[in-house]
Short mmCIF file of C-alpha atoms and ligand atoms in Angstrom, two decimals:
data_model
loop_
_atom_site.label_atom_id
_atom_site.label_comp_id
_atom_site.label_asym_id
_atom_site.label_seq_id
_atom_site.Cartn_x
_atom_site.Cartn_y
_atom_site.Cartn_z
CA UNK L 68 0.31 -0.10 0.49
CA UNK L 69 1.36 3.24 -0.73
CA UNK L 70 -0.57 6.74 -1.02
CA UNK L 71 1.38 9.54 -2.49
CA UNK L 72 2.08 13.00 -0.82
CA UNK L 73 0.39 14.51 -4.40
CA UNK L 74 -0.18 12.83 -7.18
CA UNK L 75 -1.72 15.48 -10.89
CA UNK L 76 -5.16 15.32 -12.24
CA UNK L 77 -4.87 15.32 -15.60
CA UNK L 78 -7.96 13.77 -17.52
CA UNK L 79 -8.70 13.13 -21.08
CA UNK L 80 -9.03 16.36 -21.75
CA UNK L 81 -5.81 18.11 -21.08
CA UNK L 82 -4.44 15.14 -22.70
CA UNK L 83 -6.37 16.18 -26.43
CA UNK L 84 -5.60 19.61 -25.55
CA UNK L 85 -1.94 18.43 -25.39
CA UNK L 86 -1.91 15.99 -28.70
CA UNK L 87 -3.83 18.41 -30.54
CA UNK L 88 -1.35 21.37 -30.24
CA UNK L 89 1.70 18.33 -31.14
CA UNK L 90 0.33 17.89 -34.13
CA UNK L 91 -0.40 21.22 -34.61
CA UNK L 92 2.93 24.32 -36.31
CA UNK L 93 2.83 26.28 -33.28
CA UNK L 94 4.90 25.09 -30.27
CA UNK L 95 6.25 28.02 -29.24
CA UNK L 96 4.87 31.78 -28.18
CA UNK L 97 1.82 30.51 -30.38
CA UNK L 98 -1.93 31.05 -29.83
CA UNK L 99 -2.72 29.00 -26.42
CA UNK L 100 -0.04 31.43 -24.69
CA UNK L 101 -2.20 34.25 -25.21
CA UNK L 102 -5.09 32.17 -24.61
CA UNK L 103 -3.79 31.43 -21.43
CA UNK L 104 -2.68 34.97 -20.00
CA UNK L 105 -6.03 35.77 -21.14
CA UNK L 106 -7.78 33.36 -19.19
CA UNK L 107 -5.55 33.84 -15.84
CA UNK L 108 -5.47 37.16 -16.15
CA UNK L 109 -9.48 37.14 -17.01
CA UNK L 110 -9.34 33.92 -13.46
CA UNK L 111 -7.87 36.55 -11.08
CA UNK L 112 -9.43 39.40 -12.59
CA UNK L 113 -6.59 41.48 -12.95
CA UNK L 114 -4.75 43.37 -16.62
CA UNK L 115 -2.05 41.50 -17.43
CA UNK L 116 -1.28 37.53 -17.65
CA UNK L 117 2.44 36.88 -18.08
CA UNK L 118 2.39 33.05 -18.43
CA UNK L 119 6.56 31.46 -17.25
CA UNK L 120 8.12 28.06 -17.51
CA UNK L 121 8.60 28.24 -13.28
CA UNK L 122 7.31 30.52 -10.57
CA UNK L 123 11.30 30.90 -9.40
CA UNK L 124 11.85 32.48 -13.36
CA UNK L 125 8.26 35.12 -12.33
CA UNK L 126 9.88 36.05 -9.18
CA UNK L 127 13.40 37.24 -10.45
CA UNK L 128 11.52 38.82 -13.02
CA UNK L 129 9.55 40.59 -10.99
CA UNK L 130 12.53 42.10 -8.92
CA UNK L 131 14.05 42.92 -12.42
CA UNK L 132 11.25 44.84 -13.88
CA UNK L 133 10.27 46.40 -10.23
CA UNK L 134 13.79 47.81 -10.11
CA UNK L 135 15.38 46.11 -6.71
CA UNK L 136 19.47 46.48 -6.57
CA UNK L 137 21.54 45.47 -4.82
CA UNK L 138 21.53 47.45 -1.62
CA UNK L 139 18.00 47.72 -1.23
CA UNK L 140 16.59 45.36 2.16
CA UNK L 141 12.84 43.48 0.09
CA UNK L 142 11.06 42.71 3.85
CA UNK L 143 9.90 38.29 3.85
CA UNK L 144 8.71 34.98 5.77
CA UNK L 145 11.02 33.13 6.83
CA UNK L 146 8.92 30.47 6.77
CA UNK L 147 8.11 29.59 2.99
CA UNK L 148 9.63 27.52 -0.10
CA UNK L 149 13.56 29.06 -1.02
CA UNK L 150 12.10 30.49 -4.04
CA UNK L 151 10.76 33.60 -2.38
CA UNK L 152 14.47 34.14 -1.26
CA UNK L 153 16.89 33.22 -3.82
CA UNK L 154 14.67 35.30 -5.47
CA UNK L 155 15.73 38.39 -4.06
CA UNK L 156 19.06 37.28 -3.46
CA UNK L 157 19.29 36.88 -7.22
CA UNK L 158 19.39 40.79 -7.76
CA UNK L 159 21.27 40.91 -4.98
CA UNK L 160 18.98 42.39 -2.68
CA UNK L 161 19.26 41.56 0.87
CA UNK L 162 16.69 39.54 1.96
CA UNK L 163 15.12 41.44 5.86
CA UNK L 164 12.81 38.25 7.31
CA UNK L 165 9.84 39.02 9.67
CA UNK L 166 8.89 35.52 12.14
CA UNK L 167 5.72 34.40 11.37
CA UNK L 168 1.80 34.40 12.38
CA UNK L 169 1.24 31.17 15.07
CA UNK L 170 -1.74 30.54 13.41
CA UNK L 171 -1.45 31.67 9.83
CA UNK L 172 1.67 30.97 9.12
CA UNK L 173 2.67 34.04 6.80
CA UNK L 174 3.89 36.23 8.13
CA UNK L 175 3.28 38.91 11.16
CA UNK L 176 2.36 42.26 9.84
CA UNK L 177 1.85 43.11 13.19
CA UNK L 178 6.30 42.74 12.83
CA UNK L 179 6.76 44.53 10.14
CA UNK L 180 7.21 48.06 10.45
CA UNK L 181 10.23 47.44 13.27
CA UNK L 182 12.53 46.44 10.67
CA UNK L 183 11.50 48.88 7.79
CA UNK L 184 15.13 51.50 7.26
CA UNK L 185 15.65 53.31 4.55
CA UNK L 186 16.95 50.31 2.43
CA UNK L 187 13.24 48.92 2.22
CA UNK L 188 12.08 48.85 -0.96
CA UNK L 189 9.57 45.65 -0.90
CA UNK L 190 7.10 43.39 1.09
CA UNK L 191 6.94 40.01 -0.35
CA UNK L 192 5.15 37.85 1.32
CA UNK L 193 3.43 34.57 1.12
CA UNK L 194 0.11 33.33 1.29
CA UNK L 195 1.34 29.63 2.90
CA UNK L 196 -0.16 26.19 1.96
CA UNK L 197 -2.74 28.53 0.85
CA UNK L 198 -3.50 30.48 2.92
CA UNK L 199 -4.41 33.99 2.70
CA UNK L 200 -4.85 35.50 5.83
CA UNK L 201 -3.47 38.27 6.82
CA UNK L 202 -2.26 39.19 4.15
CA UNK L 203 -4.92 43.08 3.84
CA UNK L 204 -3.06 44.13 6.53
CA UNK L 205 0.32 43.96 5.07
CA UNK L 206 -0.54 45.54 2.80
CA UNK L 207 -1.27 48.26 4.19
CA UNK L 208 1.90 48.41 6.50
CA UNK L 209 2.87 48.35 2.99
CA UNK L 210 1.01 51.49 1.05
CA UNK L 211 2.40 53.73 4.57
CA UNK L 212 5.19 53.40 3.90
CA UNK L 213 4.91 53.46 -0.48
CA UNK L 214 6.72 49.61 -0.85
CA UNK L 215 5.89 47.36 -3.67
CA UNK L 216 3.79 44.08 -2.42
CA UNK L 217 5.64 41.60 -4.29
CA UNK L 218 3.36 38.78 -3.78
CA UNK L 219 4.25 34.82 -3.72
CA UNK L 220 0.79 33.43 -4.91
CA UNK L 221 2.41 30.35 -5.97
CA UNK L 222 0.17 28.01 -2.47
CA UNK L 223 -3.29 30.21 -3.01
CA UNK L 224 -4.92 29.82 -6.68
CA UNK L 225 -8.12 30.53 -6.59
CA UNK L 226 -7.85 30.82 -2.07
CA UNK L 227 -9.70 34.29 -1.48
CA UNK L 228 -9.30 37.50 1.48
CA UNK L 229 -12.76 39.19 1.75
CA UNK L 230 -13.51 37.51 -1.46
CA UNK L 231 -10.50 39.26 -3.05
CA UNK L 232 -8.83 36.49 -5.09
CA UNK L 233 -4.95 35.42 -3.75
CA UNK L 234 -2.93 37.59 -7.33
CA UNK L 235 -4.71 40.13 -6.67
CA UNK L 236 -2.75 42.21 -3.42
CA UNK L 237 0.14 42.80 -5.12
CA UNK L 238 1.30 45.05 -7.79
CA UNK L 239 2.93 41.72 -8.22
CA UNK L 240 1.86 38.45 -8.52
CA UNK L 241 4.06 36.02 -9.41
CA UNK L 242 1.66 31.59 -9.76
CA UNK L 243 3.75 28.41 -10.43
CA UNK L 244 2.54 25.28 -11.89
CA UNK L 245 4.54 22.16 -10.50
CA UNK L 246 2.86 19.40 -10.69
CA UNK L 247 1.68 18.52 -6.99
CA UNK L 248 0.36 22.69 -7.92
CA UNK L 249 -4.04 23.76 -7.14
CA UNK L 250 -2.49 23.60 -11.45
CA UNK L 251 -0.26 21.97 -13.18
CA UNK L 252 1.54 23.32 -16.77
CA UNK L 253 4.11 20.51 -16.08
CA UNK L 254 6.26 23.07 -15.24
CA UNK L 255 5.49 26.89 -15.75
CA UNK L 256 4.39 29.81 -13.89
CA UNK L 257 2.34 32.84 -14.18
CA UNK L 258 3.52 36.98 -12.97
CA UNK L 259 0.22 38.72 -12.82
CA UNK L 260 -0.45 42.75 -12.68
CA UNK L 261 -2.58 46.02 -13.62
CA UNK L 262 1.24 47.79 -14.68
CA UNK L 263 1.50 47.27 -19.00
CA UNK L 264 4.71 48.46 -18.83
CA UNK L 265 6.02 46.23 -15.84
CA UNK L 266 4.51 43.40 -17.62
CA UNK L 267 5.58 44.66 -21.17
CA UNK L 268 9.74 43.97 -19.36
CA UNK L 269 8.60 40.97 -18.41
CA UNK L 270 7.69 40.15 -21.32
CA UNK L 271 10.48 40.76 -23.21
CA UNK L 272 13.05 39.75 -19.53
CA UNK L 273 11.42 36.30 -20.90
CA UNK L 274 12.14 36.20 -24.68
CA UNK L 275 16.21 37.07 -25.21
CA UNK L 276 15.31 40.75 -24.20
CA UNK L 277 12.99 41.15 -27.30
CA UNK L 278 11.13 43.93 -27.97
CA UNK L 279 7.66 43.77 -28.86
CA UNK L 280 6.86 42.92 -32.83
CA UNK L 281 11.30 43.85 -33.37
CA UNK L 282 13.34 41.18 -35.02
CA UNK L 283 14.40 38.01 -32.68
CA UNK L 284 17.47 39.09 -33.87
CA UNK L 285 16.98 42.34 -31.81
CA UNK L 286 17.59 42.47 -28.61
CA UNK L 287 17.10 45.44 -26.76
CA UNK L 288 18.06 44.50 -23.04
CA UNK L 289 20.10 41.17 -21.46
CA UNK L 290 17.29 38.86 -21.05
CA UNK L 291 16.89 34.97 -20.43
CA UNK L 292 15.13 32.11 -22.18
CA UNK L 293 12.08 32.32 -19.26
CA UNK L 294 9.69 31.15 -22.31
CA UNK L 295 6.66 28.55 -21.43
CA UNK L 296 5.57 26.15 -24.78
CA UNK L 297 2.41 26.32 -26.15
CA UNK L 298 2.70 22.58 -24.60
CA UNK L 299 2.09 23.36 -21.28
CA UNK L 300 -0.06 25.94 -22.16
CA UNK L 301 -2.33 23.94 -23.76
CA UNK L 302 -2.58 21.33 -20.59
CA UNK L 303 -2.69 24.91 -18.48
CA UNK L 304 -5.93 25.98 -20.38
CA UNK L 305 -8.17 22.84 -20.00
CA UNK L 306 -6.32 22.95 -15.71
CA UNK L 307 -7.39 26.35 -14.48
CA UNK L 308 -11.01 25.73 -16.53
CA UNK L 309 -11.38 22.97 -13.59
CA UNK L 310 -10.20 25.29 -11.43
CA UNK L 311 -13.59 24.97 -9.96
CA UNK L 312 -14.18 21.52 -9.91
CA UNK L 313 -10.07 21.71 -8.16
CA UNK L 314 -11.09 23.87 -5.61
CA UNK L 315 -14.14 21.58 -4.77
CA UNK L 316 -12.18 18.33 -3.99
CA UNK L 317 -9.85 19.80 -2.57
CA UNK L 318 -11.73 21.46 0.01
CA UNK L 319 -13.62 18.11 0.42
CA UNK L 320 -9.99 16.05 1.12
CA UNK L 321 -9.17 18.82 3.35
CA UNK L 322 -13.56 19.16 5.09
CA UNK L 323 -12.09 14.95 5.73
CA UNK L 324 -8.83 16.27 7.52
CA UNK L 325 -10.03 17.99 9.33
CA UNK L 326 -12.76 15.81 10.79
CA UNK L 327 -11.09 13.29 11.23
CA UNK L 328 -8.23 14.59 13.41
CA UNK L 329 -9.42 18.43 14.73
CA UNK L 330 -10.42 16.05 17.43
CA UNK L 331 -7.55 14.59 18.51
CA UNK L 332 -4.82 17.27 21.44
CA UNK L 333 -1.98 15.95 20.15
CA UNK L 334 -2.10 17.78 16.95
CA UNK L 335 -2.85 21.32 14.93
CA UNK L 336 -5.06 21.17 12.35
CA UNK L 337 -5.50 24.40 9.68
CA UNK L 338 -9.68 24.93 9.61
CA UNK L 339 -10.01 27.85 7.20
CA UNK L 340 -9.29 31.28 8.91
CA UNK L 341 -12.81 34.49 9.30
CA UNK L 342 -13.18 35.45 5.75
CA UNK L 343 -11.30 32.79 3.95
CA UNK L 344 -11.92 30.41 1.94
CA UNK L 345 -9.40 29.09 1.08
CA UNK L 346 -8.03 25.96 -1.82
CA UNK L 347 -5.46 24.41 -0.30
CA UNK L 348 -2.29 23.66 -1.87
CA UNK L 349 -1.04 21.28 1.10
CA UNK L 350 -2.54 20.06 4.54
CA UNK L 351 -0.42 20.34 6.78
CA UNK L 352 -1.01 19.94 10.92
CA UNK L 353 1.03 19.91 13.33
CA UNK L 354 2.23 17.79 16.20
CA UNK L 355 1.25 19.94 19.80
CA UNK L 356 3.78 21.60 21.82
CA UNK L 357 5.08 19.68 23.98
CA UNK L 358 6.85 17.40 20.90
CA UNK L 359 10.18 17.85 19.96
CA UNK L 360 11.79 17.80 16.82
CA UNK L 361 13.27 14.19 17.65
CA UNK L 362 9.07 13.00 18.42
CA UNK L 363 8.46 14.27 14.91
CA UNK L 364 11.40 13.02 12.73
CA UNK L 365 9.99 9.43 14.12
CA UNK L 366 6.82 9.86 13.20
CA UNK L 367 8.23 10.91 9.73
CA UNK L 368 9.92 8.41 9.51
CA UNK L 369 7.06 5.86 11.28
CA UNK L 370 4.33 6.69 8.81
CA UNK L 371 6.56 7.01 5.39
CA UNK L 372 7.60 2.46 6.46
CA UNK L 373 4.32 2.29 6.43
CA UNK L 374 3.77 3.59 3.36
CA UNK L 375 1.99 7.21 3.87
CA UNK L 376 4.14 9.96 2.03
CA UNK L 377 4.77 12.65 4.82
CA UNK L 378 7.17 15.17 4.95
CA UNK L 379 8.65 18.79 7.59
CA UNK L 380 6.96 22.02 5.17
CA UNK L 381 9.00 23.63 5.65
CA UNK L 382 12.44 23.38 7.41
CA UNK L 383 12.78 27.30 7.74
CA UNK L 384 14.70 29.33 4.76
CA UNK L 385 16.92 30.94 6.76
CA UNK L 386 18.87 28.08 8.27
CA UNK L 387 20.15 26.40 4.42
CA UNK L 388 23.86 26.93 5.64
CA UNK L 389 24.34 28.73 2.32
CA UNK L 390 21.86 32.55 3.71
CA UNK L 391 22.30 32.08 7.31
CA UNK L 392 26.49 32.20 6.75
CA UNK L 393 25.82 35.10 4.38
CA UNK L 394 22.58 36.64 6.47
CA UNK L 395 24.38 35.86 10.17
CA UNK L 396 21.44 33.94 10.87
CA UNK L 397 20.57 31.47 13.59
CA UNK L 398 18.28 29.72 14.99
CA UNK L 399 16.80 31.74 17.63
CA UNK L 400 16.14 34.32 15.69
CA UNK L 401 12.39 33.89 14.72
CA UNK L 402 11.25 31.67 17.84
CA UNK L 403 7.48 31.08 16.80
CA UNK L 404 9.29 30.29 13.25
CA UNK L 405 11.72 27.21 15.44
CA UNK L 406 8.04 26.03 16.96
CA UNK L 407 6.59 25.69 13.79
CA UNK L 408 8.53 23.92 11.73
CA UNK L 409 10.30 21.46 14.19
CA UNK L 410 5.66 20.19 14.23
CA UNK L 411 5.07 20.25 10.94
CA UNK L 412 4.02 16.93 8.99
CA UNK L 413 2.48 17.20 6.02
CA UNK L 414 -0.13 14.50 4.73
CA UNK L 415 -1.45 13.14 1.17
CA UNK L 416 -3.28 16.01 -0.49
CA UNK L 417 -4.39 15.94 -3.93
CA UNK L 418 -7.44 16.47 -5.72
CA UNK L 419 -9.09 12.39 -5.98
CA UNK L 420 -7.25 11.51 -3.21
CA UNK L 421 -10.17 9.22 -1.47
CA UNK L 422 -12.44 8.99 1.40
CA UNK L 423 -10.95 6.01 2.01
CA UNK L 424 -7.54 6.88 1.60
CA UNK L 425 -8.08 9.76 3.99
CA UNK L 426 -9.19 7.65 7.30
CA UNK L 427 -5.70 5.32 6.33
CA UNK L 428 -3.45 8.35 6.47
CA UNK L 429 -5.77 8.91 9.57
CA UNK L 430 -5.53 5.87 10.86
CA UNK L 431 -1.85 4.88 10.64
CA UNK L 432 -1.14 8.09 12.47
CA UNK L 433 -2.83 7.76 14.87
CA UNK L 434 -1.14 4.46 15.79
CA UNK L 435 2.17 5.90 16.06
CA UNK L 436 0.95 8.75 18.25
CA UNK L 437 0.18 6.28 20.50
C1 LIG P 67 5.55 29.78 -2.28
C2 LIG P 67 6.65 30.04 -2.93
N1 LIG P 67 7.18 30.59 -4.07
C3 LIG P 67 7.47 29.36 -5.55
C4 LIG P 67 7.91 28.57 -5.18
C5 LIG P 67 9.13 28.04 -7.28
O1 LIG P 67 7.80 26.99 -7.33
P1 LIG P 67 8.68 26.86 -9.03
O2 LIG P 67 8.69 25.30 -8.25
O3 LIG P 67 8.14 26.80 -10.34
O4 LIG P 67 9.63 27.53 -9.35
C6 LIG P 67 6.84 26.98 -5.03
C7 LIG P 67 7.27 26.01 -5.43
O5 LIG P 67 7.02 25.63 -4.56
C8 LIG P 67 7.07 28.59 -4.00
O6 LIG P 67 5.76 27.28 -2.93
#
């Protein structure tokens, strides 16, 4: 028996759409690229969408387009996937970490102001695991201090706060489509903005610095090849057309976990926060405070041994050696992050997980804890 941590949900419709592209003449920079971007911008409710080959490329291009450079500071969360902090460092800027809120696990808005200096250019918050709680407060602080918000929405497609979609909070917002995400293109990402100039810079940067309507071998700036092929876009178009179905399935799986685990006082089980409509990316429970890191690691090992794939989402970004060394970060600097990171257990979570699968995962977890 094996229950995977994550599985894509690909139907015949996606397969047909990809095959249709393969039978045609345009494998890249064709009509599917424009169709995917248009549908995505419309779904999120923003003026422009620019498809790229990964969420990381999208984050990096936003940093470049916004002119973030060496000497600038960008305030961000230590409880995220490494690419968030990396994108700040890729342009030579300095990530300034702020501890997280113990409930939402997002950057703690209350603690941001004390980290703002003359060098601060932007705040880069992340809707961790798909949860947009606190983003209204983060935006208020950014506005008060005239800071740009670069919204790393890579985990939050389809989530909403007060009826406002993830991806509408930042001057620029970024989504990612790796196969464990709410929708996948195999690999891929999308930049969202209402600013035509920023979007046009990203279009040029992703395509070797070419100009709009310019010659193929004419390059107006230093650029990259971060293009997303029409094959990936065709997959994305069908996946996006199924977003409501996908969201309903993920909500159902989350609900089963909540029903089966919430009463267990050894666990902290995520609930949908007030005013939020969460399209969960992963479903991460935590061990109660009295458990140690060693306990958690034993639980992970025991469950994996029994065929239930589980993972420690995430170790603190700032303790990755190359970051800790460069920015003199150490354990204890961010107590909430430390305490959360030592207790996380990411459970199997994907659209087509059955109630029986969830029951098996929960029973195994409880047996291991016993
Ligand atoms: C918060 C966050 N930011 C950025 C990324 C990077 O996306 P990609 O893997 O497509 O480069 C991810 C992907 O897991 C993520 O979770």
